[in-house]
mmCIF file of C-alpha atoms and ligand atoms in Angstrom:
data_model
loop_
_atom_site.group_PDB
_atom_site.id
_atom_site.type_symbol
_atom_site.label_atom_id
_atom_site.label_comp_id
_atom_site.label_asym_id
_atom_site.label_seq_id
_atom_site.Cartn_x
_atom_site.Cartn_y
_atom_site.Cartn_z
ATOM 1 C CA UNK A 126 -90.222 -9.363 -6.844
ATOM 2 C CA UNK A 127 -89.742 -11.010 -4.832
ATOM 3 C CA UNK A 128 -89.091 -10.103 -0.282
ATOM 4 C CA UNK A 129 -85.302 -11.629 0.460
ATOM 5 C CA UNK A 130 -83.064 -13.228 -1.339
ATOM 6 C CA UNK A 131 -82.630 -16.891 -0.043
ATOM 7 C CA UNK A 132 -79.610 -17.815 -0.736
ATOM 8 C CA UNK A 133 -76.298 -15.718 0.131
ATOM 9 C CA UNK A 134 -73.052 -16.393 -1.391
ATOM 10 C CA UNK A 135 -70.889 -17.803 1.350
ATOM 11 C CA UNK A 136 -68.663 -14.226 1.600
ATOM 12 C CA UNK A 137 -71.717 -12.673 3.013
ATOM 13 C CA UNK A 138 -72.875 -15.299 5.868
ATOM 14 C CA UNK A 139 -73.671 -14.142 8.841
ATOM 15 C CA UNK A 140 -70.757 -13.736 11.138
ATOM 16 C CA UNK A 141 -71.747 -15.291 14.666
ATOM 17 C CA UNK A 142 -69.188 -14.030 15.913
ATOM 18 C CA UNK A 143 -70.367 -10.167 14.263
ATOM 19 C CA UNK A 144 -74.157 -11.115 15.137
ATOM 20 C CA UNK A 145 -72.688 -12.247 19.111
ATOM 21 C CA UNK A 146 -71.233 -8.414 19.186
ATOM 22 C CA UNK A 147 -73.890 -6.651 17.582
ATOM 23 C CA UNK A 148 -76.143 -8.433 20.736
ATOM 24 C CA UNK A 149 -73.450 -7.754 23.183
ATOM 25 C CA UNK A 150 -73.019 -4.346 21.996
ATOM 26 C CA UNK A 151 -76.633 -3.303 22.484
ATOM 27 C CA UNK A 152 -77.142 -4.908 25.135
ATOM 28 C CA UNK A 153 -75.103 -3.199 26.904
ATOM 29 C CA UNK A 154 -75.112 0.140 26.268
ATOM 30 C CA UNK A 155 -77.796 0.808 22.783
ATOM 31 C CA UNK A 156 -75.441 1.267 20.720
ATOM 32 C CA UNK A 157 -74.346 -0.989 17.220
ATOM 33 C CA UNK A 158 -71.710 -2.421 16.009
ATOM 34 C CA UNK A 159 -71.885 0.584 12.675
ATOM 35 C CA UNK A 160 -71.658 2.403 14.738
ATOM 36 C CA UNK A 161 -68.382 0.837 16.429
ATOM 37 C CA UNK A 162 -66.111 0.176 13.483
ATOM 38 C CA UNK A 163 -67.412 3.907 11.715
ATOM 39 C CA UNK A 164 -65.878 5.389 15.137
ATOM 40 C CA UNK A 165 -62.963 2.398 14.960
ATOM 41 C CA UNK A 166 -62.358 2.135 10.671
ATOM 42 C CA UNK A 167 -62.202 -0.895 11.387
ATOM 43 C CA UNK A 168 -62.730 -3.531 8.762
ATOM 44 C CA UNK A 169 -65.205 -5.874 11.047
ATOM 45 C CA UNK A 170 -64.447 -8.777 9.077
ATOM 46 C CA UNK A 171 -61.960 -11.279 10.787
ATOM 47 C CA UNK A 172 -61.465 -12.386 14.024
ATOM 48 C CA UNK A 173 -58.157 -10.363 14.920
ATOM 49 C CA UNK A 174 -60.868 -6.641 14.427
ATOM 50 C CA UNK A 175 -63.220 -8.654 16.746
ATOM 51 C CA UNK A 176 -60.983 -9.171 19.168
ATOM 52 C CA UNK A 177 -59.889 -5.274 18.678
ATOM 53 C CA UNK A 178 -63.371 -3.937 18.700
ATOM 54 C CA UNK A 179 -64.465 -5.879 22.234
ATOM 55 C CA UNK A 180 -60.937 -4.878 23.372
ATOM 56 C CA UNK A 181 -62.489 -1.722 22.376
ATOM 57 C CA UNK A 182 -66.112 -1.906 23.642
ATOM 58 C CA UNK A 183 -64.528 -2.341 27.471
ATOM 59 C CA UNK A 184 -64.066 1.949 27.164
ATOM 60 C CA UNK A 185 -67.186 1.861 25.030
ATOM 61 C CA UNK A 186 -68.832 3.599 28.180
ATOM 62 C CA UNK A 187 -65.781 6.320 29.664
ATOM 63 C CA UNK A 188 -64.360 6.697 26.598
ATOM 64 C CA UNK A 189 -65.598 6.803 23.348
ATOM 65 C CA UNK A 190 -69.195 7.919 23.964
ATOM 66 C CA UNK A 191 -68.759 11.577 23.931
ATOM 67 C CA UNK A 192 -66.560 11.773 20.213
ATOM 68 C CA UNK A 193 -69.207 9.283 18.972
ATOM 69 C CA UNK A 194 -72.195 11.821 19.190
ATOM 70 C CA UNK A 195 -69.957 14.652 18.345
ATOM 71 C CA UNK A 196 -72.385 15.774 15.098
ATOM 72 C CA UNK A 197 -69.224 16.814 12.826
ATOM 73 C CA UNK A 198 -67.225 14.121 13.594
ATOM 74 C CA UNK A 199 -65.772 12.660 10.319
ATOM 75 C CA UNK A 200 -65.821 9.403 9.047
ATOM 76 C CA UNK A 201 -63.025 7.762 7.895
ATOM 77 C CA UNK A 202 -61.797 8.268 4.166
ATOM 78 C CA UNK A 203 -59.295 6.472 1.601
ATOM 79 C CA UNK A 204 -57.662 6.005 -1.160
ATOM 80 C CA UNK A 205 -58.633 5.136 -4.314
ATOM 81 C CA UNK A 206 -56.159 2.090 -4.667
ATOM 82 C CA UNK A 207 -58.417 1.008 -1.163
ATOM 83 C CA UNK A 208 -62.022 0.131 -3.393
ATOM 84 C CA UNK A 209 -63.372 -2.904 -2.743
ATOM 85 C CA UNK A 210 -63.943 -5.058 -6.618
ATOM 86 C CA UNK A 211 -66.887 -6.458 -7.180
ATOM 87 C CA UNK A 212 -68.359 -3.771 -4.617
ATOM 88 C CA UNK A 213 -71.399 -5.424 -2.962
ATOM 89 C CA UNK A 214 -75.057 -5.141 -3.780
ATOM 90 C CA UNK A 215 -77.280 -5.766 -1.132
ATOM 91 C CA UNK A 216 -80.994 -5.591 -0.991
ATOM 92 C CA UNK A 217 -83.975 -6.881 0.124
ATOM 93 C CA UNK A 218 -84.229 -8.204 -3.627
ATOM 94 C CA UNK A 219 -81.849 -9.769 -5.658
ATOM 95 C CA UNK A 220 -79.737 -7.653 -8.731
ATOM 96 C CA UNK A 221 -81.287 -8.269 -11.291
ATOM 97 C CA UNK A 222 -84.905 -7.120 -9.502
ATOM 98 C CA UNK A 223 -82.785 -4.108 -8.997
ATOM 99 C CA UNK A 224 -85.903 -1.427 -10.100
ATOM 100 C CA UNK A 225 -85.247 0.235 -13.403
ATOM 101 C CA UNK A 226 -85.466 3.945 -13.688
ATOM 102 C CA UNK A 227 -85.299 6.114 -16.560
ATOM 103 C CA UNK A 228 -83.586 9.164 -16.362
ATOM 104 C CA UNK A 229 -85.036 11.713 -18.783
ATOM 105 C CA UNK A 230 -88.102 10.857 -17.335
ATOM 106 C CA UNK A 231 -87.263 10.294 -13.825
ATOM 107 C CA UNK A 232 -88.449 12.613 -11.378
ATOM 108 C CA UNK A 233 -87.345 13.342 -7.833
ATOM 109 C CA UNK A 234 -90.411 14.925 -5.597
ATOM 110 C CA UNK A 235 -89.746 17.359 -2.496
ATOM 111 C CA UNK A 236 -92.509 17.774 0.243
ATOM 112 C CA UNK A 237 -92.969 18.070 3.768
ATOM 113 C CA UNK A 238 -91.199 21.217 5.906
ATOM 114 C CA UNK A 239 -89.348 23.086 2.940
ATOM 115 C CA UNK A 240 -90.160 26.318 1.194
ATOM 116 C CA UNK A 241 -90.041 25.322 -1.992
ATOM 117 C CA UNK A 242 -91.822 21.892 -3.336
ATOM 118 C CA UNK A 243 -90.225 21.685 -6.983
ATOM 119 C CA UNK A 244 -89.639 18.313 -7.742
ATOM 120 C CA UNK A 245 -85.833 18.362 -9.567
ATOM 121 C CA UNK A 246 -85.165 16.522 -12.998
ATOM 122 C CA UNK A 247 -81.320 14.919 -12.424
ATOM 123 C CA UNK A 248 -79.423 17.479 -14.778
ATOM 124 C CA UNK A 249 -80.770 19.937 -12.217
ATOM 125 C CA UNK A 250 -79.104 17.590 -9.231
ATOM 126 C CA UNK A 251 -76.269 17.720 -11.754
ATOM 127 C CA UNK A 252 -75.980 21.639 -11.844
ATOM 128 C CA UNK A 253 -75.426 22.354 -7.972
ATOM 129 C CA UNK A 254 -72.476 21.698 -6.352
ATOM 130 C CA UNK A 255 -71.116 18.196 -6.394
ATOM 131 C CA UNK A 256 -68.195 16.057 -4.131
ATOM 132 C CA UNK A 257 -67.296 13.624 -3.933
ATOM 133 C CA UNK A 258 -65.442 10.152 -1.030
ATOM 134 C CA UNK A 259 -64.007 7.469 -1.204
ATOM 135 C CA UNK A 260 -65.679 5.787 2.642
ATOM 136 C CA UNK A 261 -66.602 1.938 3.968
ATOM 137 C CA UNK A 262 -69.882 0.682 3.862
ATOM 138 C CA UNK A 263 -70.855 -1.456 6.410
ATOM 139 C CA UNK A 264 -73.628 -3.917 6.258
ATOM 140 C CA UNK A 265 -75.546 -4.906 9.594
ATOM 141 C CA UNK A 266 -75.421 -8.685 7.548
ATOM 142 C CA UNK A 267 -71.699 -8.322 8.778
ATOM 143 C CA UNK A 268 -69.854 -7.148 5.917
ATOM 144 C CA UNK A 269 -68.260 -4.183 4.876
ATOM 145 C CA UNK A 270 -66.757 -2.367 1.491
ATOM 146 C CA UNK A 271 -64.869 0.730 0.619
ATOM 147 C CA UNK A 272 -66.558 2.975 -2.879
ATOM 148 C CA UNK A 273 -66.602 5.961 -4.329
ATOM 149 C CA UNK A 274 -69.328 7.902 -4.179
ATOM 150 C CA UNK A 275 -70.333 11.804 -5.677
ATOM 151 C CA UNK A 276 -72.827 14.002 -5.721
ATOM 152 C CA UNK A 277 -75.047 17.131 -4.136
ATOM 153 C CA UNK A 278 -73.722 17.585 -0.870
ATOM 154 C CA UNK A 279 -77.217 17.170 1.314
ATOM 155 C CA UNK A 280 -76.952 19.661 3.521
ATOM 156 C CA UNK A 281 -76.699 21.638 -0.445
ATOM 157 C CA UNK A 282 -79.770 20.483 -1.178
ATOM 158 C CA UNK A 283 -81.436 21.171 1.688
ATOM 159 C CA UNK A 284 -80.592 24.785 1.707
ATOM 160 C CA UNK A 285 -81.477 25.416 -1.697
ATOM 161 C CA UNK A 286 -85.637 23.523 -0.848
ATOM 162 C CA UNK A 287 -85.454 25.857 1.980
ATOM 163 C CA UNK A 288 -85.694 23.238 4.107
ATOM 164 C CA UNK A 289 -86.476 23.712 7.740
ATOM 165 C CA UNK A 290 -83.084 22.851 9.482
ATOM 166 C CA UNK A 291 -84.936 22.589 12.732
ATOM 167 C CA UNK A 292 -86.865 20.240 11.910
ATOM 168 C CA UNK A 293 -85.793 16.529 13.332
ATOM 169 C CA UNK A 294 -86.051 14.157 10.815
ATOM 170 C CA UNK A 295 -85.172 13.749 6.708
ATOM 171 C CA UNK A 296 -87.755 10.428 5.610
ATOM 172 C CA UNK A 297 -86.590 9.350 1.958
ATOM 173 C CA UNK A 298 -89.484 7.064 -0.709
ATOM 174 C CA UNK A 299 -87.896 5.009 -3.118
ATOM 175 C CA UNK A 300 -89.035 3.342 -5.949
ATOM 176 C CA UNK A 301 -88.422 -0.509 -4.792
ATOM 177 C CA UNK A 302 -90.505 -0.107 -1.909
ATOM 178 C CA UNK A 303 -87.957 0.993 0.556
ATOM 179 C CA UNK A 304 -88.504 3.812 2.280
ATOM 180 C CA UNK A 305 -85.543 5.250 5.876
ATOM 181 C CA UNK A 306 -85.416 8.302 7.719
ATOM 182 C CA UNK A 307 -82.672 10.139 8.996
ATOM 183 C CA UNK A 308 -82.297 12.726 11.830
ATOM 184 C CA UNK A 309 -81.925 16.509 11.006
ATOM 185 C CA UNK A 310 -77.676 16.174 11.986
ATOM 186 C CA UNK A 311 -77.178 13.607 9.865
ATOM 187 C CA UNK A 312 -78.574 15.426 6.974
ATOM 188 C CA UNK A 313 -76.241 18.762 7.724
ATOM 189 C CA UNK A 314 -73.260 16.369 8.291
ATOM 190 C CA UNK A 315 -70.728 17.578 5.834
ATOM 191 C CA UNK A 316 -70.639 13.312 4.749
ATOM 192 C CA UNK A 317 -74.155 13.307 3.907
ATOM 193 C CA UNK A 318 -74.770 12.871 0.148
ATOM 194 C CA UNK A 319 -76.935 12.381 -2.600
ATOM 195 C CA UNK A 320 -74.761 10.605 -4.409
ATOM 196 C CA UNK A 321 -75.661 10.275 -8.423
ATOM 197 C CA UNK A 322 -72.026 8.803 -9.641
ATOM 198 C CA UNK A 323 -70.411 6.049 -8.163
ATOM 199 C CA UNK A 324 -67.127 5.408 -9.373
ATOM 200 C CA UNK A 325 -66.695 7.527 -11.749
ATOM 201 C CA UNK A 326 -70.023 6.711 -13.350
ATOM 202 C CA UNK A 327 -73.143 7.138 -12.663
ATOM 203 C CA UNK A 328 -74.587 4.833 -10.299
ATOM 204 C CA UNK A 329 -74.999 1.743 -12.142
ATOM 205 C CA UNK A 330 -78.842 -0.112 -11.829
ATOM 206 C CA UNK A 331 -78.140 -2.181 -9.338
ATOM 207 C CA UNK A 332 -76.534 0.405 -6.478
ATOM 208 C CA UNK A 333 -79.177 2.925 -6.483
ATOM 209 C CA UNK A 334 -79.561 4.683 -10.219
ATOM 210 C CA UNK A 335 -80.499 7.538 -10.417
ATOM 211 C CA UNK A 336 -79.706 8.688 -6.840
ATOM 212 C CA UNK A 337 -79.031 7.311 -3.237
ATOM 213 C CA UNK A 338 -77.891 9.278 -0.274
ATOM 214 C CA UNK A 339 -74.876 8.420 1.144
ATOM 215 C CA UNK A 340 -74.400 8.188 4.780
ATOM 216 C CA UNK A 341 -70.638 7.311 6.465
ATOM 217 C CA UNK A 342 -71.376 7.943 9.568
ATOM 218 C CA UNK A 343 -74.729 5.520 9.214
ATOM 219 C CA UNK A 344 -74.875 1.314 8.964
ATOM 220 C CA UNK A 345 -75.655 0.519 4.776
ATOM 221 C CA UNK A 346 -79.416 0.245 5.532
ATOM 222 C CA UNK A 347 -80.060 4.694 6.044
ATOM 223 C CA UNK A 348 -78.053 4.175 3.046
ATOM 224 C CA UNK A 349 -81.736 4.466 0.379
ATOM 225 C CA UNK A 350 -80.460 3.659 -2.951
ATOM 226 C CA UNK A 351 -83.599 4.757 -6.009
ATOM 227 C CA UNK A 352 -84.404 7.201 -3.957
ATOM 228 C CA UNK A 353 -87.632 8.574 -5.435
ATOM 229 C CA UNK A 354 -88.915 11.050 -2.850
ATOM 230 C CA UNK A 355 -87.533 13.158 -0.044
ATOM 231 C CA UNK A 356 -89.831 15.074 2.584
ATOM 232 C CA UNK A 357 -88.526 16.984 5.663
ATOM 233 C CA UNK A 358 -90.809 15.984 8.783
ATOM 234 C CA UNK A 359 -91.160 16.199 12.586
ATOM 235 C CA UNK A 360 -92.883 12.925 13.225
ATOM 236 C CA UNK A 361 -90.196 9.546 12.935
ATOM 237 C CA UNK A 362 -90.951 8.368 9.554
ATOM 238 C CA UNK A 363 -89.216 5.062 10.520
ATOM 239 C CA UNK A 364 -88.087 2.583 7.823
ATOM 240 C CA UNK A 365 -88.298 -0.652 6.077
ATOM 241 C CA UNK A 366 -84.745 -2.370 8.148
ATOM 242 C CA UNK A 367 -85.534 0.105 11.334
ATOM 243 C CA UNK A 368 -89.275 -0.510 10.971
ATOM 244 C CA UNK A 369 -88.392 -4.264 11.315
ATOM 245 C CA UNK A 370 -86.420 -3.634 14.612
ATOM 246 C CA UNK A 371 -83.191 -3.423 13.504
ATOM 247 C CA UNK A 372 -81.680 0.671 15.920
ATOM 248 C CA UNK A 373 -82.694 2.973 14.169
ATOM 249 C CA UNK A 374 -80.277 4.760 14.766
ATOM 250 C CA UNK A 375 -77.755 3.513 14.005
ATOM 251 C CA UNK A 376 -74.683 4.843 13.480
ATOM 252 C CA UNK A 377 -72.550 8.644 14.751
HETATM 253 N N1 LIG B 225 -83.594 0.985 -2.129
HETATM 254 C C1 LIG B 225 -83.525 0.380 -1.318
HETATM 255 N N2 LIG B 225 -81.836 1.582 -0.925
HETATM 256 C C2 LIG B 225 -81.059 0.074 -0.162
HETATM 257 C C3 LIG B 225 -81.257 -1.851 -0.080
HETATM 258 C C4 LIG B 225 -82.662 -1.771 0.242
HETATM 259 O O1 LIG B 225 -82.814 -2.919 -0.245
HETATM 260 N N3 LIG B 225 -83.276 -0.995 -1.405
HETATM 261 N N4 LIG B 225 -80.620 -2.190 1.327
HETATM 262 C C5 LIG B 225 -80.041 -1.472 2.348
HETATM 263 C C6 LIG B 225 -79.209 -1.687 2.805
HETATM 264 S S1 LIG B 225 -79.260 -3.017 3.518
HETATM 265 C C7 LIG B 225 -77.654 -2.566 2.162
HETATM 266 S S2 LIG B 225 -76.329 -2.571 3.005
HETATM 267 C C8 LIG B 225 -77.416 -1.025 0.929
HETATM 268 C C9 LIG B 225 -75.895 -1.944 0.138
HETATM 269 O O2 LIG B 225 -76.086 -0.463 -0.977
HETATM 270 P P1 LIG B 225 -74.551 -1.831 -1.875
HETATM 271 O O3 LIG B 225 -75.600 -2.593 -3.283
HETATM 272 O O4 LIG B 225 -74.978 -0.600 -2.626
HETATM 273 O O5 LIG B 225 -74.336 -2.657 -2.093
HETATM 274 O O6 LIG B 225 -78.237 -0.548 0.068
HETATM 275 C C10 LIG B 225 -79.329 -0.294 1.413
HETATM 276 N N5 LIG B 225 -80.547 0.276 0.390
HETATM 277 MO MO1 LIG B 226 -77.224 -3.603 4.389
#
């Protein structure tokens, strides 16, 4: 599989104003554009919205930070009529290189600071309580889209494996060499789910079959697809993009 896509379609090109805004936001506050857009519920793709964000930024330090770091604050949700079709694909390779995983033999491995290290098959995951959400996915490359994901609330899964929820991090290893990690507060957030379905169907291959983490309070790159293993740890596991300089927290 080849690293990096070479030709981005026109509507997916990096938007200079967004890149510039992201830099300024980092420099001024160490916070990400994604965090700000989650907070505002804005689609940051057009100039108008960017202006609004700039305006919001000026009040950032005095007002917004306390809201941002409230661990239970919810990402905006949307009606089904606002779902983006077709939903954009993104990965560090082209869509036709997405890993083909056999659902019948698939096993999710669990390790680290958990009581029960047994692996899980898809039927077992589907037998757990399920939740559904329609939320906005925001990619750091300058696009966002609304989608519906359903699956097991991640805090329910962590309870089932007896995770040490005083540990600092949860790490994810994917079938395609991708990896990422989140803080425990985000892992326990009510909108963080182990998604099995996209729309009303099992996740299509390129959107993360058979399992992806949906974290609407974080940027897209902190939503690992094709999860093969989950581990609980006190050492920051980093991530594919995080280790190349993307802000690790990247969210709220
Ligand atoms: N396994 C895996 N997960 C991944 C990625 C990847 O390359 N591999 N890319 C991330 C990035 S940068 C984005 S924006 C989203 C894209 O998800 P989508 O294809 O459902 O839009 O997946 C994230 N999770
Ligand atoms: Mo992304």
